[in-house]
GROMACS .gro file of C-alpha atoms in nm:
model
  268
    1MET     CA    1  -1.415   0.508  -1.576
    2LYS     CA    2  -1.261   0.611  -1.246
    3HIS     CA    3  -0.902   0.736  -1.232
    4VAL     CA    4  -0.663   0.632  -0.954
    5LEU     CA    5  -0.315   0.769  -0.896
    6THR     CA    6  -0.035   0.578  -0.726
    7ILE     CA    7   0.254   0.770  -0.571
    8ALA     CA    8   0.524   0.514  -0.493
    9GLY     CA    9   0.855   0.356  -0.590
   10SER     CA   10   0.929   0.150  -0.899
   11ASP     CA   11   1.010  -0.222  -0.878
   12THR     CA   12   1.231  -0.358  -1.156
   13CYS     CA   13   1.090  -0.711  -1.134
   14GLY     CA   14   0.731  -0.588  -1.150
   15GLY     CA   15   0.591  -0.759  -0.841
   16ALA     CA   16   0.557  -0.463  -0.606
   17GLY     CA   17   0.553  -0.084  -0.607
   18ILE     CA   18   0.419   0.114  -0.902
   19GLN     CA   19   0.404  -0.195  -1.121
   20ALA     CA   20   0.190  -0.395  -0.877
   21ASP     CA   21  -0.034  -0.094  -0.818
   22LEU     CA   22  -0.107  -0.046  -1.187
   23LYS     CA   23  -0.177  -0.417  -1.235
   24ALA     CA   24  -0.422  -0.425  -0.943
   25MET     CA   25  -0.592  -0.107  -1.059
   26SER     CA   26  -0.636  -0.247  -1.410
   27ALA     CA   27  -0.767  -0.577  -1.275
   28LEU     CA   28  -1.029  -0.390  -1.073
   29GLY     CA   29  -1.149  -0.181  -1.363
   30VAL     CA   30  -1.006   0.165  -1.297
   31TYR     CA   31  -0.756   0.371  -1.495
   32GLY     CA   32  -0.422   0.375  -1.315
   33MET     CA   33  -0.171   0.661  -1.323
   34SER     CA   34   0.165   0.691  -1.149
   35VAL     CA   35   0.403   0.932  -0.982
   36ILE     CA   36   0.739   0.766  -0.919
   37THR     CA   37   0.916   0.864  -0.595
   38ALA     CA   38   1.218   0.632  -0.627
   39VAL     CA   39   1.372   0.379  -0.862
   40THR     CA   40   1.473   0.054  -0.697
   41ALA     CA   41   1.704  -0.219  -0.825
   42GLN     CA   42   1.538  -0.536  -0.707
   43ASN     CA   43   1.448  -0.889  -0.808
   44THR     CA   44   1.285  -1.185  -0.635
   45ASN     CA   45   1.590  -1.218  -0.407
   46GLY     CA   46   1.567  -0.867  -0.263
   47VAL     CA   47   1.637  -0.496  -0.302
   48PHE     CA   48   1.991  -0.407  -0.406
   49GLY     CA   49   1.975  -0.032  -0.452
   50VAL     CA   50   1.750   0.275  -0.435
   51GLN     CA   51   1.772   0.607  -0.618
   52GLU     CA   52   1.532   0.876  -0.501
   53ILE     CA   53   1.365   1.100  -0.756
   54SER     CA   54   1.421   1.471  -0.697
   55LYS     CA   55   1.145   1.660  -0.518
   56GLU     CA   56   1.113   1.894  -0.818
   57ILE     CA   57   1.030   1.608  -1.053
   58ILE     CA   58   0.798   1.445  -0.800
   59GLU     CA   59   0.608   1.771  -0.760
   60LYS     CA   60   0.596   1.824  -1.137
   61GLN     CA   61   0.458   1.473  -1.191
   62ILE     CA   62   0.178   1.544  -0.943
   63GLU     CA   63   0.111   1.887  -1.088
   64VAL     CA   64   0.070   1.774  -1.449
   65ILE     CA   65  -0.174   1.500  -1.347
   66PHE     CA   66  -0.398   1.720  -1.134
   67GLU     CA   67  -0.392   2.011  -1.381
   68ASP     CA   68  -0.526   1.783  -1.654
   69ILE     CA   69  -0.701   1.471  -1.522
   70ARG     CA   70  -0.967   1.408  -1.258
   71VAL     CA   71  -0.826   1.192  -0.978
   72ASP     CA   72  -1.083   0.985  -0.789
   73ALA     CA   73  -0.844   0.829  -0.535
   74VAL     CA   74  -0.474   0.821  -0.452
   75LYS     CA   75  -0.265   0.534  -0.319
   76ILE     CA   76   0.065   0.628  -0.156
   77GLY     CA   77   0.347   0.382  -0.104
   78MET     CA   78   0.723   0.424  -0.069
   79LEU     CA   79   0.829   0.769   0.056
   80SER     CA   80   1.191   0.735   0.158
   81SER     CA   81   1.291   1.077   0.294
   82ILE     CA   82   1.169   1.379   0.488
   83GLU     CA   83   1.208   1.595   0.179
   84ILE     CA   84   0.988   1.369  -0.034
   85ILE     CA   85   0.723   1.339   0.239
   86GLU     CA   86   0.710   1.717   0.277
   87SER     CA   87   0.688   1.773  -0.100
   88ILE     CA   88   0.400   1.528  -0.141
   89THR     CA   89   0.222   1.673   0.162
   90LYS     CA   90   0.242   2.018   0.003
   91MET     CA   91   0.105   1.895  -0.330
   92LEU     CA   92  -0.180   1.691  -0.182
   93LYS     CA   93  -0.290   1.994   0.018
   94LYS     CA   94  -0.254   2.223  -0.283
   95TYR     CA   95  -0.501   2.013  -0.481
   96ASN     CA   96  -0.722   1.931  -0.180
   97VAL     CA   97  -0.695   1.562  -0.260
   98LYS     CA   98  -0.958   1.322  -0.124
   99ASN     CA   99  -0.969   0.943  -0.089
  100ILE     CA  100  -0.607   0.889   0.010
  101VAL     CA  101  -0.491   0.536   0.097
  102ILE     CA  102  -0.149   0.531   0.263
  103ASP     CA  103   0.059   0.215   0.273
  104PRO     CA  104   0.340   0.318   0.512
  105VAL     CA  105   0.619   0.122   0.344
  106MET     CA  106   0.928   0.103   0.566
  107VAL     CA  107   1.119  -0.219   0.502
  108SER     CA  108   1.117  -0.465   0.210
  109LYS     CA  109   1.055  -0.836   0.259
  110SER     CA  110   1.431  -0.883   0.223
  111LYS     CA  111   1.484  -0.641   0.517
  112TYR     CA  112   1.613  -0.353   0.301
  113LYS     CA  113   1.521  -0.018   0.461
  114LEU     CA  114   1.298   0.178   0.224
  115LEU     CA  115   1.231   0.460   0.474
  116LYS     CA  116   1.520   0.649   0.626
  117ASP     CA  117   1.528   0.642   1.007
  118GLU     CA  118   1.519   1.021   1.029
  119ALA     CA  119   1.198   1.025   0.823
  120ILE     CA  120   0.989   0.815   1.065
  121GLU     CA  121   0.855   1.116   1.258
  122ALA     CA  122   0.768   1.288   0.930
  123LEU     CA  123   0.575   0.980   0.820
  124LYS     CA  124   0.384   0.981   1.149
  125LYS     CA  125   0.267   1.333   1.069
  126PHE     CA  126   0.194   1.240   0.708
  127VAL     CA  127  -0.059   0.968   0.799
  128ALA     CA  128  -0.295   1.244   0.913
  129LEU     CA  129  -0.374   1.297   0.544
  130GLY     CA  130  -0.498   0.940   0.508
  131THR     CA  131  -0.855   0.836   0.448
  132LEU     CA  132  -0.714   0.492   0.526
  133VAL     CA  133  -0.371   0.383   0.650
  134THR     CA  134  -0.274   0.016   0.598
  135PRO     CA  135   0.030  -0.082   0.810
  136ASN     CA  136   0.143  -0.438   0.865
  137ILE     CA  137   0.234  -0.528   1.222
  138PRO     CA  138   0.601  -0.415   1.211
  139GLU     CA  139   0.493  -0.084   1.057
  140ALA     CA  140   0.210  -0.041   1.308
  141GLU     CA  141   0.455  -0.104   1.592
  142ILE     CA  142   0.670   0.185   1.471
  143LEU     CA  143   0.380   0.422   1.405
  144ALA     CA  144   0.214   0.343   1.740
  145ASP     CA  145   0.543   0.311   1.931
  146MET     CA  146   0.442  -0.018   2.092
  147GLU     CA  147   0.485  -0.394   2.063
  148ILE     CA  148   0.206  -0.595   1.903
  149ARG     CA  149   0.166  -0.959   2.008
  150ASN     CA  150  -0.207  -1.024   1.980
  151GLU     CA  151  -0.535  -0.896   1.843
  152GLU     CA  152  -0.604  -0.668   2.140
  153GLU     CA  153  -0.272  -0.492   2.084
  154MET     CA  154  -0.349  -0.459   1.712
  155ILE     CA  155  -0.663  -0.269   1.809
  156GLU     CA  156  -0.471  -0.055   2.057
  157ALA     CA  157  -0.213   0.028   1.791
  158ALA     CA  158  -0.486   0.117   1.542
  159LYS     CA  159  -0.631   0.363   1.793
  160LYS     CA  160  -0.291   0.523   1.847
  161ILE     CA  161  -0.242   0.559   1.471
  162GLN     CA  162  -0.589   0.707   1.440
  163ASN     CA  163  -0.487   0.958   1.707
  164LEU     CA  164  -0.212   1.072   1.468
  165GLY     CA  165  -0.494   1.196   1.245
  166ALA     CA  166  -0.572   0.907   1.010
  167LYS     CA  167  -0.945   0.864   0.958
  168ASN     CA  168  -0.946   0.484   0.925
  169VAL     CA  169  -0.673   0.232   1.007
  170LEU     CA  170  -0.627  -0.123   0.881
  171VAL     CA  171  -0.366  -0.319   1.080
  172LYS     CA  172  -0.277  -0.628   0.877
  173GLY     CA  173  -0.215  -0.948   1.071
  174GLY     CA  174  -0.007  -1.145   0.823
  175HIS     CA  175   0.308  -1.126   1.037
  176ARG     CA  176   0.145  -1.307   1.329
  177GLU     CA  177   0.219  -1.678   1.351
  178ASP     CA  178  -0.094  -1.786   1.539
  179ASN     CA  179  -0.355  -1.583   1.351
  180CYS     CA  180  -0.360  -1.366   1.040
  181THR     CA  181  -0.680  -1.170   1.106
  182ASP     CA  182  -0.676  -0.807   0.991
  183VAL     CA  183  -0.827  -0.538   1.213
  184LEU     CA  184  -1.003  -0.231   1.068
  185LEU     CA  185  -1.071   0.069   1.294
  186LEU     CA  186  -1.328   0.292   1.128
  187GLU     CA  187  -1.361   0.666   1.165
  188ASN     CA  188  -1.665   0.624   1.391
  189GLY     CA  189  -1.473   0.401   1.631
  190GLU     CA  190  -1.625   0.074   1.508
  191ILE     CA  191  -1.388  -0.221   1.484
  192VAL     CA  192  -1.427  -0.472   1.200
  193LYS     CA  193  -1.227  -0.794   1.191
  194PHE     CA  194  -1.138  -0.976   0.871
  195PRO     CA  195  -1.033  -1.336   0.943
  196GLY     CA  196  -0.752  -1.444   0.716
  197VAL     CA  197  -0.654  -1.776   0.566
  198ARG     CA  198  -0.287  -1.873   0.575
  199ILE     CA  199  -0.189  -1.974   0.220
  200ASP     CA  200   0.106  -2.207   0.176
  201THR     CA  201   0.329  -2.017  -0.067
  202ILE     CA  202   0.653  -1.821  -0.058
  203ASN     CA  203   0.537  -1.606  -0.349
  204THR     CA  204   0.401  -1.302  -0.168
  205HIS     CA  205   0.604  -1.022  -0.329
  206GLY     CA  206   0.395  -0.704  -0.344
  207THR     CA  207   0.102  -0.814  -0.128
  208GLY     CA  208   0.088  -0.488   0.067
  209CYS     CA  209   0.114  -0.273  -0.246
  210THR     CA  210  -0.151  -0.478  -0.420
  211LEU     CA  211  -0.396  -0.465  -0.128
  212SER     CA  212  -0.365  -0.090  -0.073
  213SER     CA  213  -0.399  -0.007  -0.443
  214SER     CA  214  -0.697  -0.238  -0.480
  215ILE     CA  215  -0.866  -0.069  -0.182
  216ALA     CA  216  -0.798   0.274  -0.335
  217SER     CA  217  -0.951   0.153  -0.662
  218LEU     CA  218  -1.263   0.026  -0.487
  219ILE     CA  219  -1.304   0.349  -0.289
  220ALA     CA  220  -1.274   0.542  -0.617
  221LYS     CA  221  -1.561   0.331  -0.754
  222GLY     CA  222  -1.787   0.447  -0.470
  223ASN     CA  223  -1.746   0.176  -0.207
  224SER     CA  224  -1.725   0.264   0.160
  225VAL     CA  225  -1.392   0.205   0.335
  226GLU     CA  226  -1.529  -0.112   0.496
  227GLU     CA  227  -1.666  -0.244   0.164
  228ALA     CA  228  -1.341  -0.158  -0.015
  229VAL     CA  229  -1.130  -0.339   0.245
  230CYS     CA  230  -1.356  -0.644   0.233
  231GLN     CA  231  -1.347  -0.667  -0.148
  232GLY     CA  232  -0.977  -0.580  -0.157
  233LYS     CA  233  -0.908  -0.864   0.086
  234ASP     CA  234  -1.096  -1.102  -0.142
  235TYR     CA  235  -0.890  -0.987  -0.440
  236ILE     CA  236  -0.550  -1.020  -0.270
  237THR     CA  237  -0.645  -1.359  -0.124
  238GLU     CA  238  -0.718  -1.496  -0.472
  239ALA     CA  239  -0.404  -1.331  -0.607
  240ILE     CA  240  -0.192  -1.501  -0.340
  241LYS     CA  241  -0.362  -1.836  -0.405
  242ASN     CA  242  -0.261  -1.794  -0.769
  243SER     CA  243   0.089  -1.657  -0.707
  244PHE     CA  244   0.378  -1.800  -0.906
  245SER     CA  245   0.756  -1.814  -0.935
  246ILE     CA  246   0.950  -1.609  -1.188
  247GLY     CA  247   1.299  -1.621  -1.040
  248HIS     CA  248   1.497  -1.782  -0.760
  249GLY     CA  249   1.332  -1.604  -0.466
  250VAL     CA  250   0.992  -1.462  -0.366
  251GLY     CA  251   0.763  -1.446  -0.667
  252PRO     CA  252   0.467  -1.216  -0.740
  253VAL     CA  253   0.099  -1.263  -0.674
  254GLY     CA  254  -0.138  -1.335  -0.962
  255HIS     CA  255  -0.286  -0.995  -1.042
  256PHE     CA  256  -0.416  -1.107  -1.383
  257ILE     CA  257  -0.455  -1.479  -1.326
  258ASP     CA  258  -0.788  -1.501  -1.515
  259LEU     CA  259  -0.633  -1.332  -1.817
  260TYR     CA  260  -0.329  -1.560  -1.798
  261LYS     CA  261  -0.556  -1.864  -1.800
  262LYS     CA  262  -0.762  -1.731  -2.090
  263ALA     CA  263  -0.441  -1.676  -2.284
  264GLY     CA  264  -0.341  -2.036  -2.219
  265MET     CA  265  -0.032  -1.933  -2.028
  266ASN     CA  266   0.139  -2.178  -1.796
  267TYR     CA  267   0.231  -1.964  -1.495
  268GLU     CA  268   0.343  -2.247  -1.269
   0.00000   0.00000   0.00000
């Protein structure tokens, strides 16, 4: 079995962050492990508080994993401060980590800032460690320092992010109203487009976390970046189609929908 590590924040309601990552990893047949960078207080209505984990504990979490267990891929999510970004950079370089998927989390769906403003430049430098970086359009606009209104500008932004050092860049199109195609810029300069289907649901909590962790899992299993993105897109699409409500706001996607059905659970 392949082993995949997620380095990200914790979500109390289980739809995003570490919890979503571990669910997606399990669903895709890899062993998931976690390093928690922050504890959030959130539910389906939004994020109501964040407590960062100290850099010493973050570094110790990474150390004990790599000193004991083979890590086949790493997914990185919420990194809220310069100090945390610098600590994780140091540790990833120390262990010469390969197969790094970076989801540059900046703002929650409820508009709560998960990345401090002063840490944006540090995050731009950090993406150079990425085998793949997976920004949505608002995140790509910040990383590329440009406005994105169409597919051509998505490609332009991907090239600018690649110039920051990232090997491959996936700019996700879900925030566009006219078209939700994702654009993948590969290391060799090839551009691959993944047409999307707009699914009529409000329950999309954790989609970015789930996609990036599923891609990391598929890369760990030996797929190319393009293959992993393609299969990861298929997985998240089905998960969104089978999303469900658990509270009064934005519910989670169906990571384990087949298991729920087998168990006779009514998730609607």
